[in-house]
Coordinates of N, CA, C and O in Angstrom, one line a residue:
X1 N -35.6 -23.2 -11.4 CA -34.7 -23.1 -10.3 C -33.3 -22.7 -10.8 O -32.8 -23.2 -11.8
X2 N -32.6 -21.7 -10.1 CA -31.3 -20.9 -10.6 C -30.4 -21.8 -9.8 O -30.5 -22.0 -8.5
X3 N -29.5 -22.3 -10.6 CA -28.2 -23.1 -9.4 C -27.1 -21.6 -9.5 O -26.9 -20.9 -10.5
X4 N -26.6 -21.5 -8.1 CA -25.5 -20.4 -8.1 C -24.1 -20.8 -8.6 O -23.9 -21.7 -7.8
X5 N -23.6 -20.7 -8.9 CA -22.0 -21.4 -9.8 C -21.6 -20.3 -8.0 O -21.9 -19.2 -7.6
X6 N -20.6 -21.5 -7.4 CA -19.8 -21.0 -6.3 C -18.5 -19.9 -6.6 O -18.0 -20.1 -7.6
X7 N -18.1 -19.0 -6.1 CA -16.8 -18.2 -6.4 C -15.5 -19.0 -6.4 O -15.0 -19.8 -5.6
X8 N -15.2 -18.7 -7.2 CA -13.7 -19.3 -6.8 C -12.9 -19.4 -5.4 O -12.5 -18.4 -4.8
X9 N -12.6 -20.5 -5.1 CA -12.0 -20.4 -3.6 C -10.9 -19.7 -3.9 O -10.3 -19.6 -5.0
X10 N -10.6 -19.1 -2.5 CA -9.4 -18.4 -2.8 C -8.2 -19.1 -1.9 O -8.6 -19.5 -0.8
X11 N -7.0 -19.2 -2.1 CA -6.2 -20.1 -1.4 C -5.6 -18.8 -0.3 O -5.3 -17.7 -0.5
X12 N -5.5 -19.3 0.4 CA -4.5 -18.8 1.7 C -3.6 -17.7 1.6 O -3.5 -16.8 2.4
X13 N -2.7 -17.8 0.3 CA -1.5 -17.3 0.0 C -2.3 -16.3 -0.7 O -1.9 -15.1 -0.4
X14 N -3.3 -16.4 -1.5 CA -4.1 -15.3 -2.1 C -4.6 -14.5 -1.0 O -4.1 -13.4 -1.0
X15 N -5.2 -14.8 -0.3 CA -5.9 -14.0 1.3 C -4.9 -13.0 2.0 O -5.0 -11.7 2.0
X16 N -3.5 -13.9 2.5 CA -2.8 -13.1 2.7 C -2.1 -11.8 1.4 O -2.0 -10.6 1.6
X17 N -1.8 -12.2 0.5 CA -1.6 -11.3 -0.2 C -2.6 -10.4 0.0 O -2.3 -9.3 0.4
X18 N -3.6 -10.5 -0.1 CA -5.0 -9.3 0.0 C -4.6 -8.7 1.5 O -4.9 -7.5 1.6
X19 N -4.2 -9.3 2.4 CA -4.4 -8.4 3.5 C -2.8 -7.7 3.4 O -2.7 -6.5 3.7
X20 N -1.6 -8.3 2.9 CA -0.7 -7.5 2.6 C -0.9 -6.4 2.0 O -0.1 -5.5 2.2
X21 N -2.1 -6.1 0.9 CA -1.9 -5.0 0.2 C -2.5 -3.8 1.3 O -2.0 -2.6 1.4
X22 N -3.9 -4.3 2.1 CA -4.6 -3.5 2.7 C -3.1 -2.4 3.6 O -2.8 -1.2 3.6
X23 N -2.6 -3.4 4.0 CA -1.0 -3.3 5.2 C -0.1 -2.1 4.0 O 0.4 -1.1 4.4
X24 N 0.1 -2.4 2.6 CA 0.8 -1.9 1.5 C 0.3 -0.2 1.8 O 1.0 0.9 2.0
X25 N -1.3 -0.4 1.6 CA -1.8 0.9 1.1 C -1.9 2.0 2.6 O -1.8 3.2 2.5
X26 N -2.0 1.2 3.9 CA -2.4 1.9 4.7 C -0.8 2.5 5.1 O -0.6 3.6 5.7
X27 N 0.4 1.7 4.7 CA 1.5 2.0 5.7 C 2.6 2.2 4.3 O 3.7 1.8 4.7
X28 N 2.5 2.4 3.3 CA 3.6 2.8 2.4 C 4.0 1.3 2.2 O 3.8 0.4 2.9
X29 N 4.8 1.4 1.0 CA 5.7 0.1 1.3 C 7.3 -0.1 1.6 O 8.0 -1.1 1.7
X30 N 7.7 1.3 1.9 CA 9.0 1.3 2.7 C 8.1 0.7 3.9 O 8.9 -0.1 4.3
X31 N 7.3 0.5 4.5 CA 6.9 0.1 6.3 C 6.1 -1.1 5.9 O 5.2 -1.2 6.9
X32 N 5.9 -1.8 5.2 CA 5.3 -3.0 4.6 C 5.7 -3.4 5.6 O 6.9 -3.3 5.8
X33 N 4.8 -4.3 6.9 CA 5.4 -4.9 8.1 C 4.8 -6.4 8.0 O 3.7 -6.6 7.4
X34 N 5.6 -7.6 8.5 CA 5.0 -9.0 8.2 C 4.9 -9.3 9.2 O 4.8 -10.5 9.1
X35 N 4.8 -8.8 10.7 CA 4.3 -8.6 11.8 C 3.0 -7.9 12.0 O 2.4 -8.2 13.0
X36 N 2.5 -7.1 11.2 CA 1.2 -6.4 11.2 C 0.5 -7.1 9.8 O -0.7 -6.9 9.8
X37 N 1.0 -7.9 8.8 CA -0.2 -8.6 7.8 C -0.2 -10.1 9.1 O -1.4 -10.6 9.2
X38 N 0.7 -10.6 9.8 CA -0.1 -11.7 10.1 C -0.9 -11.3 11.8 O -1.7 -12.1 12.2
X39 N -0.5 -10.0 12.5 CA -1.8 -9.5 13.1 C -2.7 -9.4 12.6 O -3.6 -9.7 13.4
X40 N -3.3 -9.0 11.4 CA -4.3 -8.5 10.7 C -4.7 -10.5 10.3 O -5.8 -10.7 10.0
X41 N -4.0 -11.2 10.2 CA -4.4 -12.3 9.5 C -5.1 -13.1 10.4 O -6.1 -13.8 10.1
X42 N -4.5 -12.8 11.6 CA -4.9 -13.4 13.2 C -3.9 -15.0 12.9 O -4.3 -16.2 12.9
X43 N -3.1 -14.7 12.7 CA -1.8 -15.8 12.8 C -0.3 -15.0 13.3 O 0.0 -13.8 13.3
X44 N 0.3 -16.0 13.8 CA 1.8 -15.3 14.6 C 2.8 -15.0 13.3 O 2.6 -15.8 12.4
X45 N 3.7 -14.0 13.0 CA 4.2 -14.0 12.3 C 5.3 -15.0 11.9 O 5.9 -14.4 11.0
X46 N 5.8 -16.2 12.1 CA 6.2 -17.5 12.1 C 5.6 -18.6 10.5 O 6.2 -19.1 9.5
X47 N 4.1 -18.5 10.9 CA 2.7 -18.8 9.9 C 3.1 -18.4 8.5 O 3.0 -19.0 7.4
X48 N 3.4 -17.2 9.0 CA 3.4 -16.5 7.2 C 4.6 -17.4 6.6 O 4.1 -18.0 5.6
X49 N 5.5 -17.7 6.8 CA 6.4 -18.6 6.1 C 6.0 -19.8 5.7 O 6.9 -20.3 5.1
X50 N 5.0 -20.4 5.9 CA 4.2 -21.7 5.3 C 4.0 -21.0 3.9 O 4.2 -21.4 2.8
X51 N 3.6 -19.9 4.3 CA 2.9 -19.7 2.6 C 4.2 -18.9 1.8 O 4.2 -19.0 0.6
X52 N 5.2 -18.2 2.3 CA 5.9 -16.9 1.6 C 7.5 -17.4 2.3 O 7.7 -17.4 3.5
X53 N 8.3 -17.7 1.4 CA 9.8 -17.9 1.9 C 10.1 -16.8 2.6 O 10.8 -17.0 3.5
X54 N 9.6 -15.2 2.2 CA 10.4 -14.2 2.6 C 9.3 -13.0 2.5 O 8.2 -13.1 2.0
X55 N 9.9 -11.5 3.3 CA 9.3 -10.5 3.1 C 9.4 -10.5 1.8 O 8.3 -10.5 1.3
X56 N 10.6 -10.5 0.5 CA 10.5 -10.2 -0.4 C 9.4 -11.2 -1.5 O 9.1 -11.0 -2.7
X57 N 9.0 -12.2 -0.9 CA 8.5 -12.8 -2.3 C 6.6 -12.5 -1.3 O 5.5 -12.9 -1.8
X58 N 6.6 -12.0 -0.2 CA 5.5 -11.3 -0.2 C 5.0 -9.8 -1.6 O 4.2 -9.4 -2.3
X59 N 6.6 -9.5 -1.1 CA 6.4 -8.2 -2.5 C 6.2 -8.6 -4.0 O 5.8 -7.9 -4.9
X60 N 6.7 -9.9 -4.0 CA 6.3 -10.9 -5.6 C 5.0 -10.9 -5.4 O 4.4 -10.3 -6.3
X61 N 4.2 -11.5 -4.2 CA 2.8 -11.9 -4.5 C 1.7 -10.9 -4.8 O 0.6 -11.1 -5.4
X62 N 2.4 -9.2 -3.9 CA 1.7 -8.2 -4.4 C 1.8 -7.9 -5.6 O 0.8 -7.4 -6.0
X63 N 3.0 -7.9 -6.6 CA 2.9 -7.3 -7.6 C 2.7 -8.4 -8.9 O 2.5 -7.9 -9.9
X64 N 2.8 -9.4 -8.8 CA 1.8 -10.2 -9.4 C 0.7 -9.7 -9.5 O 0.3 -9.1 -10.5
X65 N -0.4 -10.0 -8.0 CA -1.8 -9.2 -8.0 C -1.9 -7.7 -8.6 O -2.7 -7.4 -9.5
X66 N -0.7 -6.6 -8.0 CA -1.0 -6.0 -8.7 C -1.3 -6.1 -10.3 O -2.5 -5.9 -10.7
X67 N -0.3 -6.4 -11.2 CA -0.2 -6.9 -12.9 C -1.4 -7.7 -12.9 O -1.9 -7.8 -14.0
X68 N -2.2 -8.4 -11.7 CA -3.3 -9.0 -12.5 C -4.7 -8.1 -12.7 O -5.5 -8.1 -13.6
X69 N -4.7 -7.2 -11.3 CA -5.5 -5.9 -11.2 C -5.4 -5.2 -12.3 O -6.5 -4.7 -12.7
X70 N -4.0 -4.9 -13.0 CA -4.0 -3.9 -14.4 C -4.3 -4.5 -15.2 O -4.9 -3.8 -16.1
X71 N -4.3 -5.7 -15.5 CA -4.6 -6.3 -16.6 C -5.9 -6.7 -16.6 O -6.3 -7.2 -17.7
X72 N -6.8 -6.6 -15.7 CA -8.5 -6.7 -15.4 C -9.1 -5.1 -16.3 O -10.2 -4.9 -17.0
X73 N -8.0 -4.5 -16.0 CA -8.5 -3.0 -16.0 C -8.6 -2.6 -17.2 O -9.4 -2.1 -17.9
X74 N -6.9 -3.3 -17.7 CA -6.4 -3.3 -19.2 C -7.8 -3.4 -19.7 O -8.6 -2.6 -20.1
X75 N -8.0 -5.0 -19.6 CA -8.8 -5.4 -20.4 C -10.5 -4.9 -20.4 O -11.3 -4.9 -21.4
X76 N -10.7 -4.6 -19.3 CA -12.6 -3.8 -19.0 C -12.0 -2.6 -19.7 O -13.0 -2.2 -20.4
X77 N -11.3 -2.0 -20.0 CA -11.4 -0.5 -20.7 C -11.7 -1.0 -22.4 O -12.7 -0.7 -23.0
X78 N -10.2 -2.1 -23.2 CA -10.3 -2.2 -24.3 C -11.8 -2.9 -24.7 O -12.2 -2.7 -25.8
X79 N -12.5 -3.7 -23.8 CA -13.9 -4.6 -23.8 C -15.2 -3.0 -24.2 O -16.1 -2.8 -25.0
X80 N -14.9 -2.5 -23.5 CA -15.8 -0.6 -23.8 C -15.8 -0.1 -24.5 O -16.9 0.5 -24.7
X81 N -14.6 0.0 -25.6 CA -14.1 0.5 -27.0 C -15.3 0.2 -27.8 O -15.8 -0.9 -28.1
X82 N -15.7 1.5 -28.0 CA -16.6 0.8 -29.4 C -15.5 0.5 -30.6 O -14.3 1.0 -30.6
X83 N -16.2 -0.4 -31.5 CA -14.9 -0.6 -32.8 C -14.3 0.3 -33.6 O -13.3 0.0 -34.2
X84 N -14.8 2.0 -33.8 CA -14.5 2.5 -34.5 C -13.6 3.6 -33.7 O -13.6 4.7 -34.1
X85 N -13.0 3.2 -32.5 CA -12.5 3.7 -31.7 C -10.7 4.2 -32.3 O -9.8 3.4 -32.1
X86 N -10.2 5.3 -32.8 CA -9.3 5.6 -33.5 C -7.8 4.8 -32.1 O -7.7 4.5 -30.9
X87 N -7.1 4.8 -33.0 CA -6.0 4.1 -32.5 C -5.3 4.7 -31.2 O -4.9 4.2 -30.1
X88 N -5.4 6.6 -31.9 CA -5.0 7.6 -30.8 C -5.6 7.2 -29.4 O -5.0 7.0 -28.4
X89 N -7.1 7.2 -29.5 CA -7.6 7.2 -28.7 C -8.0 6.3 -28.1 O -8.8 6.4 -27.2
X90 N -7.5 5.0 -28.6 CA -7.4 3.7 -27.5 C -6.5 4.0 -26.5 O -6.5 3.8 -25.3
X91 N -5.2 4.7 -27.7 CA -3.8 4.8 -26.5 C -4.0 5.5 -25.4 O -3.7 5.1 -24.3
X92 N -4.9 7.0 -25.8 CA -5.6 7.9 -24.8 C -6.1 7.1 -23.7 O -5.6 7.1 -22.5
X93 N -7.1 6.4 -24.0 CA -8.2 5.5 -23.2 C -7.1 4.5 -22.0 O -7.2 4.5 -20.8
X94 N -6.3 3.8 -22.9 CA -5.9 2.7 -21.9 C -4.5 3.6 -21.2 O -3.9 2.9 -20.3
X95 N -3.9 4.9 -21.4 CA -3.1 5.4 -20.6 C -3.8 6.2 -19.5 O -3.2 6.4 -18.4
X96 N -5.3 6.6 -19.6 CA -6.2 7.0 -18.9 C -6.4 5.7 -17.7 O -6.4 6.0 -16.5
X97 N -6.4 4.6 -18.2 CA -6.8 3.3 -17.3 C -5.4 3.1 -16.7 O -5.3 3.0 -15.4
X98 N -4.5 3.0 -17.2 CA -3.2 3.0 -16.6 C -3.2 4.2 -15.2 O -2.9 3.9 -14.0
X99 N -3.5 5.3 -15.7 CA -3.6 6.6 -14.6 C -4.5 6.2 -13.7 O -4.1 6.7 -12.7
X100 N -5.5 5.6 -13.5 CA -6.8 5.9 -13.0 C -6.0 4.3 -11.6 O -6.3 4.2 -10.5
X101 N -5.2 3.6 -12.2 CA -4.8 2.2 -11.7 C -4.1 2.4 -10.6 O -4.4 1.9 -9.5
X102 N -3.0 3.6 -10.8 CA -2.2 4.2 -9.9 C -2.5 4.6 -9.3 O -2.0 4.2 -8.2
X103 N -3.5 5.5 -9.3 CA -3.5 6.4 -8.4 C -5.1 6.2 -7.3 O -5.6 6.8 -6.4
X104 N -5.3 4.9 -8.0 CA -6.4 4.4 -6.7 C -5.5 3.3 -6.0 O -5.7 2.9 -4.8
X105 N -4.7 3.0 -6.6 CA -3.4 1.7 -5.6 C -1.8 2.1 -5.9 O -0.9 1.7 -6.6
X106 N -1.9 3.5 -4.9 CA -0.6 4.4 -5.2 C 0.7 3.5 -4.8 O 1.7 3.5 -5.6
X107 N 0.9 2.8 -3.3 CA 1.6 2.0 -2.9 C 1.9 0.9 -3.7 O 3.1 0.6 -4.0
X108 N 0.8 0.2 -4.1 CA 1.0 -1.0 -4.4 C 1.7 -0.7 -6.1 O 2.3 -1.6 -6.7
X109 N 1.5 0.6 -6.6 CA 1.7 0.9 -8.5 C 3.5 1.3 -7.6 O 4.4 1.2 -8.4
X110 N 3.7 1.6 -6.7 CA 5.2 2.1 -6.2 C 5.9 0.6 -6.2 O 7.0 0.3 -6.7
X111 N 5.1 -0.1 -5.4 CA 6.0 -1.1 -5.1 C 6.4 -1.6 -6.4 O 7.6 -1.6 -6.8
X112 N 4.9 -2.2 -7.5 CA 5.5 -2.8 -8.6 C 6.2 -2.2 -9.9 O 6.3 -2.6 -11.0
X113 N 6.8 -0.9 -8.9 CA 7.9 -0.3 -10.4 C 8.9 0.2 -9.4 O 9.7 0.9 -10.1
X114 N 9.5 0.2 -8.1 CA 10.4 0.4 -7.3 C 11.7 -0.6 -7.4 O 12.8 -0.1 -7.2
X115 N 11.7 -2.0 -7.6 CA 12.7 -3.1 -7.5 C 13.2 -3.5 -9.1 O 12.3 -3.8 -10.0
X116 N 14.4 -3.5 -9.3 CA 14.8 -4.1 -10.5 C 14.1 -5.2 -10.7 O 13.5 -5.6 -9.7
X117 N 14.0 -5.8 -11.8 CA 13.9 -7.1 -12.3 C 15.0 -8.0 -12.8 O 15.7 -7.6 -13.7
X118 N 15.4 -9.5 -12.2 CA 16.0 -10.1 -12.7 C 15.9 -10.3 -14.4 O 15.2 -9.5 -15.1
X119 N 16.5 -11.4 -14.8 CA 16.0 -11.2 -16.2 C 14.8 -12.3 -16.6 O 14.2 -12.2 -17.7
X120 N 14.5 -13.4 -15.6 CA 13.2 -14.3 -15.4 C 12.4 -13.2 -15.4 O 11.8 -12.9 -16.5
X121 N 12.1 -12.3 -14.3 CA 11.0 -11.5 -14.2 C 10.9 -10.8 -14.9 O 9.8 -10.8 -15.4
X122 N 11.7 -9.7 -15.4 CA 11.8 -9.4 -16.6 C 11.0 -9.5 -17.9 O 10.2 -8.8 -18.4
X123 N 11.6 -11.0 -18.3 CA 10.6 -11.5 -19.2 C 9.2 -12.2 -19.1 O 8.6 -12.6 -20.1
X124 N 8.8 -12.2 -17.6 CA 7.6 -13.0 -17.4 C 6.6 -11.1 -17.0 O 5.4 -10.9 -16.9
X125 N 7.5 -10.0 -16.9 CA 6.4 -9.0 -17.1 C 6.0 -8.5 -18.3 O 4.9 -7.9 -18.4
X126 N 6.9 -8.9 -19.6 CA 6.6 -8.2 -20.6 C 5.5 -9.7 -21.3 O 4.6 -9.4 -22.1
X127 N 5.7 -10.5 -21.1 CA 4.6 -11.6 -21.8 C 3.5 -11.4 -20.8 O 2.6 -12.1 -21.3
X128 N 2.9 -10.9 -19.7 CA 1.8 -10.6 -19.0 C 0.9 -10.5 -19.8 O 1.1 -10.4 -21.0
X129 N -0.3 -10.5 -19.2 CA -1.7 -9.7 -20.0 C -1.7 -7.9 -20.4 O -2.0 -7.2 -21.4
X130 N -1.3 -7.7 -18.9 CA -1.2 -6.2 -19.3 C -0.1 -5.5 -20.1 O -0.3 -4.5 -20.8
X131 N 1.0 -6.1 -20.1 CA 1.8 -5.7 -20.9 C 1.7 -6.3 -22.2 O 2.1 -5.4 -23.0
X132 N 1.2 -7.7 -22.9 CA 0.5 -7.5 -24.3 C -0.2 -6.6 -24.5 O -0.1 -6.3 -25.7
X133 N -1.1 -6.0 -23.8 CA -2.4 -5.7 -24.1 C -1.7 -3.8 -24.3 O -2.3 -3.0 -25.0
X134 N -0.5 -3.2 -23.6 CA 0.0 -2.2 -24.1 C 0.4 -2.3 -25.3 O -0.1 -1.7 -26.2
X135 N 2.0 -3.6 -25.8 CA 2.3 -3.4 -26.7 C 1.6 -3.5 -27.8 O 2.0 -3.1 -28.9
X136 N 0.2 -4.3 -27.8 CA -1.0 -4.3 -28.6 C -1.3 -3.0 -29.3 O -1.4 -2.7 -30.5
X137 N -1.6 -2.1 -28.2 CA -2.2 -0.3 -28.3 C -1.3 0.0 -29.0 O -1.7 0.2 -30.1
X138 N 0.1 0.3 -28.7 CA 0.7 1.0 -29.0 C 1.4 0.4 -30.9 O 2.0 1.0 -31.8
X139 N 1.2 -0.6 -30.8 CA 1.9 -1.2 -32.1 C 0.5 -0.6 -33.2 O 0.7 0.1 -34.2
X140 N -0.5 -0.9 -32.8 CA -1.5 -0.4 -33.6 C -1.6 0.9 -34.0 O -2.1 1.1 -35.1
X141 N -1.1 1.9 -33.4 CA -1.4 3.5 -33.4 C 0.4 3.8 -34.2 O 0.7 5.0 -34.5
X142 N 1.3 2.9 -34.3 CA 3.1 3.4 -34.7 C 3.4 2.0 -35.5 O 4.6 1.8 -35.9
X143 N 2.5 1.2 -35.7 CA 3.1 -0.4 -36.6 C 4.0 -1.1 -35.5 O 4.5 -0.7 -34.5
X144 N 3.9 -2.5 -36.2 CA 4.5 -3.7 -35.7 C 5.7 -3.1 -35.2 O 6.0 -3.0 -34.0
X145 N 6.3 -2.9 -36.0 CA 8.0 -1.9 -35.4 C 8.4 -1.5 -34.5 O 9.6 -1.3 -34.1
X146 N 7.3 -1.2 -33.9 CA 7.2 -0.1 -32.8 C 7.6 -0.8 -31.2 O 7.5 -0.2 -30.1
X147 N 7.8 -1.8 -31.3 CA 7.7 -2.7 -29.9 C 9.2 -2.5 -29.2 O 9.4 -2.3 -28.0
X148 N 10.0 -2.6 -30.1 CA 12.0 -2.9 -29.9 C 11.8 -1.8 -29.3 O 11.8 -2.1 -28.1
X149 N 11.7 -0.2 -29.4 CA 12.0 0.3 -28.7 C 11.3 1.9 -27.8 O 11.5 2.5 -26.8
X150 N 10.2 2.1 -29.3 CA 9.0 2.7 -28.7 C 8.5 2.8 -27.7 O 8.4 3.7 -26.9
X151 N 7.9 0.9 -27.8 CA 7.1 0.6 -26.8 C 7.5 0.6 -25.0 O 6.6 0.6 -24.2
X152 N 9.1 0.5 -24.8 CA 9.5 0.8 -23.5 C 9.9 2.2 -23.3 O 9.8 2.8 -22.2
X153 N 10.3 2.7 -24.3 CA 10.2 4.5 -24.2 C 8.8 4.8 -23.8 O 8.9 5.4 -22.8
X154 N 7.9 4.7 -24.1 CA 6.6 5.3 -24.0 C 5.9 5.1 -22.9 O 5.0 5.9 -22.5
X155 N 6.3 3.4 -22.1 CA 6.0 3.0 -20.8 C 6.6 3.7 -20.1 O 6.1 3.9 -19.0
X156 N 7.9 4.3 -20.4 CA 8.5 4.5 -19.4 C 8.4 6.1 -18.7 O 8.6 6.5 -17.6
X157 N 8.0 6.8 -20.2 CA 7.3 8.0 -19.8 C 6.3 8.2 -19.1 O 6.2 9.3 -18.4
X158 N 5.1 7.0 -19.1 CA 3.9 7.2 -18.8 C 4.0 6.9 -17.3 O 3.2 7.4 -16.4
X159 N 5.2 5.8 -17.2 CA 5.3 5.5 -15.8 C 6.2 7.1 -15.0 O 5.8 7.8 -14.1
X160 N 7.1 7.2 -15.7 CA 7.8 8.7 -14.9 C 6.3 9.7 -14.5 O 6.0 10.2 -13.3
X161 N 5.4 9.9 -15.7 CA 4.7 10.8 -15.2 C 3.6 10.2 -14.0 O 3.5 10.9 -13.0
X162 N 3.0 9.0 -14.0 CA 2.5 8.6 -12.8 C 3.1 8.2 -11.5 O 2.5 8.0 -10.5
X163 N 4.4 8.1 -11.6 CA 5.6 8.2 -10.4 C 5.4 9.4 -9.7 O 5.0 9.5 -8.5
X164 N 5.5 10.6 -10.7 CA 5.5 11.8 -10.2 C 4.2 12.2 -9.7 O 4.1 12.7 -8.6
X165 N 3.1 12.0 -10.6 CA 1.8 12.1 -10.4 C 1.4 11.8 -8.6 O 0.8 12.5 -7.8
X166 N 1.8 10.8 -8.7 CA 1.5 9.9 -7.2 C 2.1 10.7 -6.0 O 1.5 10.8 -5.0
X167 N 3.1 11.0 -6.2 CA 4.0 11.5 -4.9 C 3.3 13.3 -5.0 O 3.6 14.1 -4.2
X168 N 2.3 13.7 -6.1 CA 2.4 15.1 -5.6 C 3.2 16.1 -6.5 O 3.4 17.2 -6.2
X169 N 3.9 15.4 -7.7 CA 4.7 16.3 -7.9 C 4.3 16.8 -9.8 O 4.9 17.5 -10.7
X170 N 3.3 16.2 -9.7 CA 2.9 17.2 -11.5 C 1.9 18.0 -11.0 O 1.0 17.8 -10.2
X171 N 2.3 19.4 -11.9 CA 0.8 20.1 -11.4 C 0.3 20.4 -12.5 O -0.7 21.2 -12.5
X172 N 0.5 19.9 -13.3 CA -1.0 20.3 -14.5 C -1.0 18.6 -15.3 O -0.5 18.5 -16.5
X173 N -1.5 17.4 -14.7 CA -1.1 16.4 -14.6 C -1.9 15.8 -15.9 O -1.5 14.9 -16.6
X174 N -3.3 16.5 -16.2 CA -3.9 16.3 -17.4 C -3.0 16.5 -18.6 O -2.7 15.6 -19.4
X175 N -2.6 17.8 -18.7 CA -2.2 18.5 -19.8 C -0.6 17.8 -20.0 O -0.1 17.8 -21.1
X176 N -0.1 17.3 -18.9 CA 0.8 15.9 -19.2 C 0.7 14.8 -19.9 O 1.4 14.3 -20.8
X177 N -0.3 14.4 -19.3 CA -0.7 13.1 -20.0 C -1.0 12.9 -21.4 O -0.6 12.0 -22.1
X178 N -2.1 14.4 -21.9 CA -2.7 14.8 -22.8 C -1.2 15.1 -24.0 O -1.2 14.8 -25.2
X179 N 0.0 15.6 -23.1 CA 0.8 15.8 -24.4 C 1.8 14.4 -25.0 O 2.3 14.3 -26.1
X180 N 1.9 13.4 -23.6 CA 2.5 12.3 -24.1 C 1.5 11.7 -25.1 O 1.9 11.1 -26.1
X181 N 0.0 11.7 -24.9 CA -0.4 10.6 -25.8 C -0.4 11.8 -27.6 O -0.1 11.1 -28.6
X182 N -0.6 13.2 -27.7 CA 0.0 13.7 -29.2 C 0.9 13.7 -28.8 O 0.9 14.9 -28.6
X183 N 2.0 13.4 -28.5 CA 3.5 13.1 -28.4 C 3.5 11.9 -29.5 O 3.6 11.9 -30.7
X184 N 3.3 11.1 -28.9 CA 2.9 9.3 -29.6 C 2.7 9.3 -30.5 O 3.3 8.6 -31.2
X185 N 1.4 10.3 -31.1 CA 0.6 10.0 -31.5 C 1.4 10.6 -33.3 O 1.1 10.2 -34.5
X186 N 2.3 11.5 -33.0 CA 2.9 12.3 -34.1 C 4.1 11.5 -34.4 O 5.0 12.2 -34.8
X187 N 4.2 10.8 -34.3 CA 5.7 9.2 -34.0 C 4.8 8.6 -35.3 O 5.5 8.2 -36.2
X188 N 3.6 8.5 -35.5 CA 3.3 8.0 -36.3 C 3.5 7.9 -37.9 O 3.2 8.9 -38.6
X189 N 3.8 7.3 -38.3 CA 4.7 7.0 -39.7 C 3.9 6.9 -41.0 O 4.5 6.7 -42.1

């Protein structure tokens, strides 16, 4: 006899966040409405403040989810690697997974690089899973060294090019990507 191990319940605030993103992806997140996630939720828009102080810490709960979505992804791509996988081409692989993240959750990858970060947030993105799991890649393929200042130069390109990517505006978007990672890859010391 097979006993089924139950799913994890999901709490409320988790649900709605899920249906906020559906609201994210269908309506941009300039038009992110908290009048249309608690129609969609089948509660009056009043409700939603039990779970969420504000539209804005709705936009926390999405990009949390999102960072946990990348960091699933992060991690199913590096879990694939066979071990003798060259350093280059982990970077290749997980900027590939980075690209592939965006541009299946274009709103939700806008929203979570559109708002400054206080300096709490800040530091609770770069200790994430997904963001270890970069400075990981990247310190491996350029040395420990490489984190102070590499490592946010190199996000930050990858993010400009998937900013642009998203909206429509690279047109040979491979051969972009392909030159930031031998870009990187010749940084190498």
């Amino acid at each position: 006899m097979t006993v089924e191990t139950p799913a994890p319940k999901v709490s409320r605030r988790q649900q709605l966040v899920q249906i906020a993103l559906e609201v994210l992806e269908r309506d941009g997140f300039a038009h992110l409405s908290i009048g249309e996630v608690a129609r969609l939720a089948g509660i009056k828009p009043p409700s939603l403040y039990k779970q969420f102080a504000s539209k804005a810490d709705i936009e926390v709960g999405l990009v949390e989810h999102g960072l946990q979505l990348m960091a699933a992804e992060f991690e199913r791509c590096l879990e694939q690697m066979p071990p003798d996988t060259t350093p280059t081409d982990r970077l290749r692989r997980l900027l590939a997974t980075f690209r592939e993240f965006g541009l299946a959750h274009p709103q939700l990858y806008l929203l979570m690089n559109s708002k400054p970060f206080d300096e709490q947030q800040a530091a609770s993105q770069m200790t994430h899973a997904a963001a270890r799991m970069f400075i990981g890649t990247v310190s491996e393929l350029l040395g420990p060294d490489a984190g102070e200042v590499a490592v946010p130069a190199i996000w930050t390109w990858a993010h400009g090019i998937l900013s642009q990517e998203v909206v429509g505006r690279v047109r040979r978007p491979d051969a972009t990507w392909e030159m930031l990672v031998e870009t990187v890859a010749s940084m190498r010391g």
